[in-house]
């Protein structure tokens, strides 16, 4: 009897003690690492940002609609600016904070702890990260206005981040780019993981300055003095000088690394998108040579007929997007020389002390856009540049630059939307189904109302109401 | 098969004749009950031998026995009686009724057998016949309506999963499924459905793994509802436990052979299918190229003149009114391989609608079992084959179960018993679910052209073997745009799956002394499964092949020391101490082709168009070590008190804080021993309080990265969206229960009443946080849910006569669920965000499962406000609570009758309340699929006629008020998809329906062959039954669909998208014993 109890007791005690290490080891996931290299994070964040900018997916990015470059055939909620049905603001917000900004913040920690890197290599890498981060912050501000900034990305300690004033954030972003310029010059940054320039630091420098120029020109109405100094600083340090400098992402031929356009236009097998009559009509009027690149000639040679923006459109009876955009390797654009030249044209027009005159920059911009579209025939370009509604005229500077800038941003639709908001040119159509006015801002994500309510309320009040018609701080004229 | 049967007969006869030789005395006799009525079917066994018989219909028996034989008489519901034969040749036996629950022994947690009267908590038993008589693929469905507090909901597809929840949802985001334990072996009941499938994004419902249990093997089911009953099972007990005991051989019994054969046919219930409008054809409205705007123009017949064609891309029925005199070039005119190529056809409604896709399905179950035993051993071997053909084309499930169980007494004190199950399940062509082209119901319920004849589509597929869809991109581009030919979907885009499963256990029992015994037990449950999904070249979207290989295992090691001692004559102590070591393992890999398939009809990863992306892998082992003790005191066989304590240590928690303790205490008092009244047969009061602690899933402590396919050779990694937590603690559920069991008038009427209250605190929850933190969720110990409710069980025997019995059993339960709190700053936890803009949520102050979406705008009187155009005002935000998935109450009523050899019973299953959002009507009303979109308006005109302002006007007037409070009189048009009923203009609220139902769940009529017939047959028992299941939905409020249909088992309920119809099942069941 006793021996059984002893055996039982021993077995019992045996059962109640396994070592801590074994318990802990079981809770460490062998298939998902707890540590990665900063290289992985940098590539991931850069591609995530590029994918977001290029995507035409109605759940992710509807700027191709909002800018009225494209419209839909049957399902017209998004061209009519219905942002809530598919929670579009939420998807952009979480994509940028989670898959771009946080991963990049995290990468900075790995860089600083990496004993294999010299200080100058660390600085240069952090400089590259800063540029992508500033780009991402600017996307958020340009879309929403006030956003969580200094208090964001601190989930361990603060899950209720306060929103900050958009104008103040912009000032800080410009300062960050100025600081990044020094970092980039200190050494060699990411090479392989850099999917934009493959480690060419001189191009990163130009990208940095070109982005600073974009930010500076955005605030030309709201903060002219900072706009002038920052633009002049950027121009003097060196911006893009040709399409070879463009910050673009070269997509791959096989999923998941294709241009997101291909996924929705080709791979899906659907026929949801057609060119919008807004841009087709304007380009038809100008007999714009870029039509052969932007659009398909599915209605016949030289025949372009856009779908009525925001109405139901027959796919077969409307002009489709161009063949080049249906190639999986079609490049995605962060920032290009055409945009830089339009900014310089405006800077020059405002008498900022930048090199060159307005007309030269304006013509450079259109030429760059033409060249990018594969139109290299200088005669054709010159003919276009001399058309009455194209030819530069200082008296009509805003309308000319605004319209041409908007046309050139066809494949960078977020910038296209910002251009329209900034220049208020050209005049866009009211969508057919609802005739809702074009948004000048996204409403905040619905889940911010639930998860960060007090700060959300404060921010909504600060910007003048959480609606699609509350302008961003720089959109004052 | 016939040869096998002969072999069995030979074997049985040989054995019987062999046994017969040893006997030397004949005994005859009659067995009656205490009222003097003869008892047929009483088991009469010569003690210590395998010799025995049963009484005939007149209660008579004859048996050859040894001189010194002792006969054992046993009969269900009667006390067993032993009689020494001596030199008597004739015996008259009177069996006394087993007075109700008094001596009933039930199996409780960890397989501990207890007298039911001593339990301080509610249990409810279900007989094995009640689940095996109805031939269903998933036996859990057969529990529906039979147990108070147990909610069983089948998702409605062939072989699909069944949600089994006891006493409400206690966990915010964890599993709420009851734990199944078979003969002491905890059974894995995961469903391996993807998250996309569970939230309506498409995919197949592969069922829940408990469906593998073979109903033919089940002897009894005991449902432990409360935590006090199940606390010894540890963390998984918080959801209640369903304990299943399987059939075993009996000692001292000859070889018994049981053969059962059943076939059930199934047909779709018309009440749960759409009623299609048959007045208007394809289109969203007059938006196209023809003069009237309803058709496109294309030179289909090549004569150089433009012809009117169906708007092929338009998956809606808001087009031109049908006119058989109007000739239109429809889908069958544009495929060169069809005989109808370049031929127009009359513009008319389909003769065969999508409802005609439903065929008659069947389920055949054949089983044979052998059992027997000697004085030292018992054994049982069972084999069951299930063969199911679904009611959709090309769908089937085959399942084979083999079960072996045996026991053996090694010595007087040492016994071993074991059982072993092997199950092989093969599925093919399970139904696609959710919002996905592979779910044929998506187009049938939401996006249909009423001019498309289903049989013509079928014939086109079979004639060509290609995807001849009604929905191509256009006459010159025949690739499908949104929807495939439904027969192509069923035959070319099918899935297959196979699962091999082994489970069982080994028990060693040693009786150390009168007081002590020890039990050692090892249980295992392990399976590997392969799921393969195919999408052939030519389908909508991207073709592909994917495979999911999954291995799952659970092992339990138990060592339990039992003691039982009468401390004094009046005071008894019994209890256990022991430990339970649990090990869980899972390893899975999912690989898919990339970018489509190169060659058609070849489904292998090597056929990938683009280089494969890395498959996704999951691997997790989990360890839980528990020690426990239980002690129970009984005084005067009247007062009982029991306490338990368990300590667990879980590998899922931070190693610094992974140990937790939890107690339970329960008590019962047999009031009927105190109150001596004739009318009171039995009464017991019971009360208990219990806590159950639990850990969580693996990998919630340390943060990890998600590594995905490289970009141009560069590694890609991103932080996970959920921030893990190094300081997680165990969560705790605390419950309290009181109950009263009583029976009256010789047990003619019995009542069992329970009240319970359960709170689950410190729930380990991925709490949503502002995405500006860079995360979408953060794991916290946050959240508290309360479930409280009543359960009532009533059993009555209104008529008990010689030839006629009538029994009634009623169970009723009401659960009130409330989310008490989440965490500071979070006032809503979204469980799932679903297509259509609705979500399923948990929010403080509301029951779990609030449906949120857009609502109407109401005035102070609660009337809907219409805008100046006559349409309803709807809210901008989709945050409004517009329903809740929780029902108000559930009930089941079983009536059973016996007349001579006929038995008849039926079960009515009722749910009151609960809401469901229908994505099917949300889209289908806008696309003009349903009959109500082509009705007659208040003026007697077609709703779809144009607005004229006169008496001939179409359109409708929505019931509601204008902003100034006056009655709405503005007529709105109803001639396009942008009508007020569908997604284009309606609020989500308009598509939230009451999920109440009253169903005739089961009906059976059985004939037990009389002894006179049996004498001429080689059977000891035989019966034949007609069985019906889900034959009649007596009442429901959800149009065109079954309120029980859903996506999958799990926490996301209350949502239908491409729902499948309810299946009426009917068939025959034959059972023989040799």
mmCIF file of N, CA and C in Angstrom, chain A residues 1 4 8 11-12 15-16 18 20 23-24 26-34 40-41 44 74-75 94 97-99 102-103 106 110 152-153 155-156 192-193 252 254-257 267-268 271-272 312 448 450-451, chain B residues 284 287 314-315 473 482 510 512 516 542 559 561 577-579 594 610 613 617 623 625 647 649 651-652 655 699 701 703-705 710-712 714-719 768-775 778 827 879 977:
data_model
loop_
_atom_site.group_PDB
_atom_site.id
_atom_site.type_symbol
_atom_site.label_atom_id
_atom_site.label_comp_id
_atom_site.label_asym_id
_atom_site.label_seq_id
_atom_site.Cartn_x
_atom_site.Cartn_y
_atom_site.Cartn_z
ATOM 1 N N UNK A 1 0.838 -1.199 0.000
ATOM 2 C CA UNK A 1 0.000 0.000 0.000
ATOM 3 C C UNK A 1 0.869 1.244 0.000
ATOM 4 N N UNK A 4 2.784 2.071 -3.202
ATOM 5 C CA UNK A 4 2.008 2.677 -4.287
ATOM 6 C C UNK A 4 1.884 4.169 -4.083
ATOM 7 N N UNK A 8 3.168 6.983 -6.551
ATOM 8 C CA UNK A 8 2.224 7.989 -7.013
ATOM 9 C C UNK A 8 2.748 9.396 -6.718
ATOM 10 N N UNK A 11 5.617 10.351 -9.005
ATOM 11 C CA UNK A 11 5.101 10.672 -10.342
ATOM 12 C C UNK A 11 4.432 12.039 -10.340
ATOM 13 N N UNK A 12 3.716 12.303 -9.284
ATOM 14 C CA UNK A 12 2.988 13.557 -9.119
ATOM 15 C C UNK A 12 3.967 14.738 -9.102
ATOM 16 N N UNK A 15 5.528 15.383 -12.431
ATOM 17 C CA UNK A 15 4.631 16.051 -13.365
ATOM 18 C C UNK A 15 4.593 17.547 -13.134
ATOM 19 N N UNK A 16 4.809 17.940 -11.897
ATOM 20 C CA UNK A 16 4.590 19.348 -11.584
ATOM 21 C C UNK A 16 5.837 20.200 -11.783
ATOM 22 N N UNK A 18 8.474 21.038 -14.790
ATOM 23 C CA UNK A 18 9.264 21.084 -16.015
ATOM 24 C C UNK A 18 9.981 22.424 -15.965
ATOM 25 N N UNK A 20 11.549 26.091 -16.720
ATOM 26 C CA UNK A 20 11.039 27.318 -17.334
ATOM 27 C C UNK A 20 11.450 27.451 -18.787
ATOM 28 N N UNK A 23 9.217 25.747 -21.255
ATOM 29 C CA UNK A 23 7.954 26.463 -21.467
ATOM 30 C C UNK A 23 8.156 27.645 -22.404
ATOM 31 N N UNK A 24 9.228 28.383 -22.139
ATOM 32 C CA UNK A 24 9.438 29.588 -22.916
ATOM 33 C C UNK A 24 9.781 29.263 -24.364
ATOM 34 N N UNK A 26 8.792 26.823 -26.138
ATOM 35 C CA UNK A 26 7.594 26.451 -26.900
ATOM 36 C C UNK A 26 6.825 27.671 -27.379
ATOM 37 N N UNK A 27 7.017 28.774 -26.698
ATOM 38 C CA UNK A 27 6.243 29.970 -27.063
ATOM 39 C C UNK A 27 6.994 30.850 -28.053
ATOM 40 N N UNK A 28 8.121 30.348 -28.562
ATOM 41 C CA UNK A 28 8.847 31.120 -29.572
ATOM 42 C C UNK A 28 8.610 30.496 -30.937
ATOM 43 N N UNK A 29 8.049 31.308 -31.786
ATOM 44 C CA UNK A 29 7.560 30.840 -33.078
ATOM 45 C C UNK A 29 8.730 30.496 -34.004
ATOM 46 N N UNK A 30 8.853 29.232 -34.395
ATOM 47 C CA UNK A 30 9.987 28.893 -35.266
ATOM 48 C C UNK A 30 9.820 29.390 -36.699
ATOM 49 N N UNK A 31 8.615 29.778 -37.056
ATOM 50 C CA UNK A 31 8.367 30.163 -38.442
ATOM 51 C C UNK A 31 8.299 31.669 -38.652
ATOM 52 N N UNK A 32 8.291 32.425 -37.574
ATOM 53 C CA UNK A 32 8.261 33.884 -37.700
ATOM 54 C C UNK A 32 9.300 34.451 -36.745
ATOM 55 N N UNK A 33 10.333 35.078 -37.264
ATOM 56 C CA UNK A 33 11.461 35.455 -36.407
ATOM 57 C C UNK A 33 11.134 36.613 -35.469
ATOM 58 N N UNK A 34 11.864 36.663 -34.366
ATOM 59 C CA UNK A 34 11.719 37.808 -33.464
ATOM 60 C C UNK A 34 12.737 38.902 -33.813
ATOM 61 N N UNK A 40 15.648 43.898 -44.604
ATOM 62 C CA UNK A 40 14.317 43.359 -44.891
ATOM 63 C C UNK A 40 13.239 44.420 -44.677
ATOM 64 N N UNK A 41 13.406 45.172 -43.597
ATOM 65 C CA UNK A 41 12.379 46.155 -43.240
ATOM 66 C C UNK A 41 12.379 47.324 -44.225
ATOM 67 N N UNK A 44 10.803 46.208 -47.479
ATOM 68 C CA UNK A 44 9.371 46.014 -47.276
ATOM 69 C C UNK A 44 8.630 47.344 -47.236
ATOM 70 N N UNK A 74 -19.455 49.758 -63.961
ATOM 71 C CA UNK A 74 -20.723 49.363 -63.357
ATOM 72 C C UNK A 74 -20.849 49.812 -61.901
ATOM 73 N N UNK A 75 -19.769 49.646 -61.159
ATOM 74 C CA UNK A 75 -19.837 49.899 -59.706
ATOM 75 C C UNK A 75 -19.256 51.282 -59.442
ATOM 76 N N UNK A 94 -3.881 52.847 -42.064
ATOM 77 C CA UNK A 94 -3.172 51.736 -41.417
ATOM 78 C C UNK A 94 -2.009 51.265 -42.280
ATOM 79 N N UNK A 97 0.879 53.962 -41.663
ATOM 80 C CA UNK A 97 1.447 53.915 -40.314
ATOM 81 C C UNK A 97 2.109 52.567 -40.033
ATOM 82 N N UNK A 98 1.406 51.495 -40.422
ATOM 83 C CA UNK A 98 1.840 50.169 -39.997
ATOM 84 C C UNK A 98 2.938 49.598 -40.886
ATOM 85 N N UNK A 99 2.724 49.662 -42.190
ATOM 86 C CA UNK A 99 3.636 48.951 -43.085
ATOM 87 C C UNK A 99 4.740 49.834 -43.657
ATOM 88 N N UNK A 102 6.095 52.463 -39.251
ATOM 89 C CA UNK A 102 6.562 51.685 -38.089
ATOM 90 C C UNK A 102 7.739 50.788 -38.461
ATOM 91 N N UNK A 103 7.644 50.131 -39.605
ATOM 92 C CA UNK A 103 8.750 49.257 -40.011
ATOM 93 C C UNK A 103 10.044 50.061 -40.182
ATOM 94 N N UNK A 106 11.447 50.934 -36.840
ATOM 95 C CA UNK A 106 12.051 49.723 -36.303
ATOM 96 C C UNK A 106 13.419 49.486 -36.947
ATOM 97 N N UNK A 110 17.587 48.755 -35.564
ATOM 98 C CA UNK A 110 18.540 47.714 -35.976
ATOM 99 C C UNK A 110 19.823 48.331 -36.519
ATOM 100 N N UNK A 152 2.594 59.306 -32.353
ATOM 101 C CA UNK A 152 2.257 58.073 -33.079
ATOM 102 C C UNK A 152 3.364 57.035 -32.927
ATOM 103 N N UNK A 153 3.077 55.812 -33.317
ATOM 104 C CA UNK A 153 4.072 54.731 -33.398
ATOM 105 C C UNK A 153 4.674 54.376 -32.044
ATOM 106 N N UNK A 155 3.058 52.199 -29.563
ATOM 107 C CA UNK A 155 1.966 51.360 -29.050
ATOM 108 C C UNK A 155 2.234 50.841 -27.642
ATOM 109 N N UNK A 156 3.505 50.624 -27.299
ATOM 110 C CA UNK A 156 3.804 50.092 -25.968
ATOM 111 C C UNK A 156 3.329 51.051 -24.884
ATOM 112 N N UNK A 192 21.629 46.829 -52.055
ATOM 113 C CA UNK A 192 20.682 45.819 -52.551
ATOM 114 C C UNK A 192 19.249 46.084 -52.109
ATOM 115 N N UNK A 193 19.034 46.349 -50.838
ATOM 116 C CA UNK A 193 17.646 46.554 -50.373
ATOM 117 C C UNK A 193 17.002 47.817 -50.924
ATOM 118 N N UNK A 252 8.359 43.711 -60.839
ATOM 119 C CA UNK A 252 8.781 42.421 -61.387
ATOM 120 C C UNK A 252 7.649 41.819 -62.228
ATOM 121 N N UNK A 254 6.447 38.743 -61.984
ATOM 122 C CA UNK A 254 5.553 37.754 -61.373
ATOM 123 C C UNK A 254 5.035 38.207 -60.010
ATOM 124 N N UNK A 255 3.805 37.803 -59.692
ATOM 125 C CA UNK A 255 3.195 38.179 -58.417
ATOM 126 C C UNK A 255 4.014 37.619 -57.260
ATOM 127 N N UNK A 256 4.054 38.252 -56.109
ATOM 128 C CA UNK A 256 3.281 39.446 -55.744
ATOM 129 C C UNK A 256 4.020 40.737 -56.034
ATOM 130 N N UNK A 257 5.080 40.704 -56.833
ATOM 131 C CA UNK A 257 5.910 41.892 -56.985
ATOM 132 C C UNK A 257 5.648 42.646 -58.281
ATOM 133 N N UNK A 267 -4.874 40.860 -64.176
ATOM 134 C CA UNK A 267 -4.949 39.578 -63.498
ATOM 135 C C UNK A 267 -6.368 39.273 -63.026
ATOM 136 N N UNK A 268 -7.086 40.283 -62.600
ATOM 137 C CA UNK A 268 -8.429 40.067 -62.077
ATOM 138 C C UNK A 268 -9.390 39.599 -63.164
ATOM 139 N N UNK A 271 -13.395 44.119 -65.892
ATOM 140 C CA UNK A 271 -13.417 45.270 -66.792
ATOM 141 C C UNK A 271 -14.064 46.430 -66.056
ATOM 142 N N UNK A 272 -13.431 46.828 -64.957
ATOM 143 C CA UNK A 272 -14.054 47.822 -64.087
ATOM 144 C C UNK A 272 -13.666 49.268 -64.404
ATOM 145 N N UNK A 312 -22.615 55.172 -64.958
ATOM 146 C CA UNK A 312 -22.383 53.838 -65.486
ATOM 147 C C UNK A 312 -21.914 53.957 -66.934
ATOM 148 N N UNK A 448 -10.884 55.514 -35.964
ATOM 149 C CA UNK A 448 -10.334 56.532 -35.069
ATOM 150 C C UNK A 448 -11.428 57.111 -34.170
ATOM 151 N N UNK A 450 -13.744 55.459 -32.892
ATOM 152 C CA UNK A 450 -13.999 54.505 -31.812
ATOM 153 C C UNK A 450 -12.804 54.349 -30.889
ATOM 154 N N UNK A 451 -11.614 54.357 -31.480
ATOM 155 C CA UNK A 451 -10.434 53.928 -30.725
ATOM 156 C C UNK A 451 -9.617 55.091 -30.177
ATOM 157 N N UNK B 284 -28.714 46.628 -65.634
ATOM 158 C CA UNK B 284 -28.841 47.417 -64.403
ATOM 159 C C UNK B 284 -29.855 48.546 -64.574
ATOM 160 N N UNK B 287 -28.997 51.651 -69.667
ATOM 161 C CA UNK B 287 -27.720 52.355 -69.790
ATOM 162 C C UNK B 287 -26.929 51.959 -71.021
ATOM 163 N N UNK B 314 -23.443 42.474 -67.551
ATOM 164 C CA UNK B 314 -24.265 43.023 -66.477
ATOM 165 C C UNK B 314 -24.951 41.903 -65.691
ATOM 166 N N UNK B 315 -24.480 41.697 -64.449
ATOM 167 C CA UNK B 315 -24.976 40.584 -63.644
ATOM 168 C C UNK B 315 -26.167 41.023 -62.803
ATOM 169 N N UNK B 473 -16.941 38.939 -71.146
ATOM 170 C CA UNK B 473 -16.627 40.357 -71.271
ATOM 171 C C UNK B 473 -17.358 41.014 -72.430
ATOM 172 N N UNK B 482 -17.350 38.135 -64.398
ATOM 173 C CA UNK B 482 -17.558 37.986 -62.960
ATOM 174 C C UNK B 482 -17.961 36.563 -62.569
ATOM 175 N N UNK B 510 -5.808 0.093 -10.963
ATOM 176 C CA UNK B 510 -5.330 -0.826 -9.935
ATOM 177 C C UNK B 510 -6.035 -0.517 -8.634
ATOM 178 N N UNK B 512 -5.858 -0.616 -5.118
ATOM 179 C CA UNK B 512 -4.808 -0.805 -4.115
ATOM 180 C C UNK B 512 -5.394 -1.430 -2.862
ATOM 181 N N UNK B 516 -8.437 2.768 -1.682
ATOM 182 C CA UNK B 516 -7.666 3.445 -2.724
ATOM 183 C C UNK B 516 -7.625 2.672 -4.031
ATOM 184 N N UNK B 542 -7.971 34.366 -61.591
ATOM 185 C CA UNK B 542 -6.715 33.651 -61.803
ATOM 186 C C UNK B 542 -6.921 32.171 -61.518
ATOM 187 N N UNK B 559 -2.684 10.624 -14.361
ATOM 188 C CA UNK B 559 -2.497 9.668 -13.275
ATOM 189 C C UNK B 559 -3.387 10.150 -12.149
ATOM 190 N N UNK B 561 -5.264 9.194 -8.422
ATOM 191 C CA UNK B 561 -5.446 8.348 -7.245
ATOM 192 C C UNK B 561 -6.849 8.608 -6.707
ATOM 193 N N UNK B 577 -6.819 12.687 -6.259
ATOM 194 C CA UNK B 577 -5.760 13.635 -6.568
ATOM 195 C C UNK B 577 -5.088 13.109 -7.818
ATOM 196 N N UNK B 578 -4.583 14.003 -8.628
ATOM 197 C CA UNK B 578 -3.959 13.503 -9.841
ATOM 198 C C UNK B 578 -3.302 14.593 -10.647
ATOM 199 N N UNK B 579 -2.751 14.173 -11.729
ATOM 200 C CA UNK B 579 -2.219 15.181 -12.641
ATOM 201 C C UNK B 579 -2.602 14.860 -14.064
ATOM 202 N N UNK B 594 1.377 30.273 -58.491
ATOM 203 C CA UNK B 594 1.493 31.727 -58.545
ATOM 204 C C UNK B 594 1.173 32.209 -59.959
ATOM 205 N N UNK B 610 3.909 31.371 -62.838
ATOM 206 C CA UNK B 610 5.068 32.119 -62.360
ATOM 207 C C UNK B 610 5.757 31.288 -61.283
ATOM 208 N N UNK B 613 5.655 31.271 -54.926
ATOM 209 C CA UNK B 613 6.013 32.056 -53.763
ATOM 210 C C UNK B 613 6.185 31.104 -52.593
ATOM 211 N N UNK B 617 3.816 28.627 -43.569
ATOM 212 C CA UNK B 617 3.998 27.525 -42.629
ATOM 213 C C UNK B 617 3.497 27.934 -41.253
ATOM 214 N N UNK B 623 2.098 23.116 -24.261
ATOM 215 C CA UNK B 623 2.250 22.232 -23.109
ATOM 216 C C UNK B 623 1.410 22.804 -21.977
ATOM 217 N N UNK B 625 0.526 21.646 -17.984
ATOM 218 C CA UNK B 625 0.677 20.677 -16.905
ATOM 219 C C UNK B 625 -0.254 21.057 -15.778
ATOM 220 N N UNK B 647 -4.353 23.285 -10.372
ATOM 221 C CA UNK B 647 -3.273 24.212 -10.683
ATOM 222 C C UNK B 647 -2.781 23.888 -12.079
ATOM 223 N N UNK B 649 -0.163 25.002 -15.434
ATOM 224 C CA UNK B 649 0.979 25.769 -15.886
ATOM 225 C C UNK B 649 0.985 25.660 -17.400
ATOM 226 N N UNK B 651 2.345 26.770 -21.306
ATOM 227 C CA UNK B 651 3.470 27.296 -22.082
ATOM 228 C C UNK B 651 3.076 28.509 -22.906
ATOM 229 N N UNK B 652 1.791 28.838 -22.939
ATOM 230 C CA UNK B 652 1.372 29.970 -23.766
ATOM 231 C C UNK B 652 1.511 31.302 -23.047
ATOM 232 N N UNK B 655 6.885 32.891 -19.116
ATOM 233 C CA UNK B 655 7.347 31.848 -18.202
ATOM 234 C C UNK B 655 7.463 32.367 -16.770
ATOM 235 N N UNK B 699 2.323 31.866 -29.048
ATOM 236 C CA UNK B 699 2.931 33.007 -29.752
ATOM 237 C C UNK B 699 2.199 34.324 -29.542
ATOM 238 N N UNK B 701 3.203 36.194 -26.757
ATOM 239 C CA UNK B 701 4.036 36.891 -25.777
ATOM 240 C C UNK B 701 5.125 37.705 -26.473
ATOM 241 N N UNK B 703 7.070 39.456 -29.733
ATOM 242 C CA UNK B 703 6.754 40.035 -31.036
ATOM 243 C C UNK B 703 7.532 39.341 -32.144
ATOM 244 N N UNK B 704 6.884 39.178 -33.249
ATOM 245 C CA UNK B 704 7.563 38.543 -34.372
ATOM 246 C C UNK B 704 7.343 39.345 -35.643
ATOM 247 N N UNK B 705 8.094 38.968 -36.645
ATOM 248 C CA UNK B 705 7.981 39.599 -37.962
ATOM 249 C C UNK B 705 7.355 38.623 -38.941
ATOM 250 N N UNK B 710 10.380 37.432 -51.327
ATOM 251 C CA UNK B 710 11.389 38.466 -51.572
ATOM 252 C C UNK B 710 11.025 39.331 -52.766
ATOM 253 N N UNK B 711 11.518 40.558 -52.762
ATOM 254 C CA UNK B 711 11.321 41.469 -53.897
ATOM 255 C C UNK B 711 12.633 41.538 -54.654
ATOM 256 N N UNK B 712 12.630 41.048 -55.864
ATOM 257 C CA UNK B 712 13.837 41.083 -56.694
ATOM 258 C C UNK B 712 15.050 40.540 -55.930
ATOM 259 N N UNK B 714 15.544 40.495 -52.773
ATOM 260 C CA UNK B 714 15.769 41.112 -51.464
ATOM 261 C C UNK B 714 14.736 40.614 -50.464
ATOM 262 N N UNK B 715 15.215 40.260 -49.269
ATOM 263 C CA UNK B 715 14.308 39.794 -48.224
ATOM 264 C C UNK B 715 13.329 40.879 -47.827
ATOM 265 N N UNK B 716 12.117 40.459 -47.464
ATOM 266 C CA UNK B 716 11.065 41.400 -47.092
ATOM 267 C C UNK B 716 10.467 40.965 -45.760
ATOM 268 N N UNK B 717 10.423 41.852 -44.794
ATOM 269 C CA UNK B 717 9.813 41.524 -43.510
ATOM 270 C C UNK B 717 9.115 42.743 -42.951
ATOM 271 N N UNK B 718 8.034 42.466 -42.225
ATOM 272 C CA UNK B 718 7.261 43.554 -41.648
ATOM 273 C C UNK B 718 6.794 43.124 -40.266
ATOM 274 N N UNK B 719 6.692 44.088 -39.369
ATOM 275 C CA UNK B 719 6.184 43.756 -38.034
ATOM 276 C C UNK B 719 4.736 43.279 -38.141
ATOM 277 N N UNK B 768 -8.334 46.195 -30.311
ATOM 278 C CA UNK B 768 -7.999 47.121 -31.395
ATOM 279 C C UNK B 768 -7.483 48.444 -30.831
ATOM 280 N N UNK B 769 -6.471 48.976 -31.465
ATOM 281 C CA UNK B 769 -5.939 50.272 -31.047
ATOM 282 C C UNK B 769 -5.862 51.181 -32.258
ATOM 283 N N UNK B 770 -5.767 52.475 -31.981
ATOM 284 C CA UNK B 770 -5.611 53.450 -33.062
ATOM 285 C C UNK B 770 -4.492 52.988 -33.975
ATOM 286 N N UNK B 771 -4.776 52.906 -35.279
ATOM 287 C CA UNK B 771 -3.757 52.413 -36.200
ATOM 288 C C UNK B 771 -2.586 53.370 -36.325
ATOM 289 N N UNK B 772 -2.731 54.571 -35.768
ATOM 290 C CA UNK B 772 -1.608 55.508 -35.773
ATOM 291 C C UNK B 772 -0.486 55.025 -34.850
ATOM 292 N N UNK B 773 -0.758 53.993 -34.060
ATOM 293 C CA UNK B 773 0.312 53.396 -33.254
ATOM 294 C C UNK B 773 1.201 52.505 -34.112
ATOM 295 N N UNK B 774 0.797 52.251 -35.338
ATOM 296 C CA UNK B 774 1.541 51.328 -36.188
ATOM 297 C C UNK B 774 1.064 49.897 -36.038
ATOM 298 N N UNK B 775 0.130 49.697 -35.127
ATOM 299 C CA UNK B 775 -0.451 48.364 -34.941
ATOM 300 C C UNK B 775 -1.957 48.486 -35.099
ATOM 301 N N UNK B 778 -3.513 45.206 -29.973
ATOM 302 C CA UNK B 778 -2.536 45.022 -28.913
ATOM 303 C C UNK B 778 -3.104 43.987 -27.955
ATOM 304 N N UNK B 827 -14.229 51.339 -26.801
ATOM 305 C CA UNK B 827 -15.643 51.111 -26.518
ATOM 306 C C UNK B 827 -16.273 50.152 -27.504
ATOM 307 N N UNK B 879 -21.522 52.790 -38.069
ATOM 308 C CA UNK B 879 -21.245 52.453 -36.674
ATOM 309 C C UNK B 879 -22.489 52.134 -35.869
ATOM 310 N N UNK B 977 -31.141 49.595 -60.874
ATOM 311 C CA UNK B 977 -30.501 49.032 -59.675
ATOM 312 C C UNK B 977 -30.492 50.035 -58.533
#
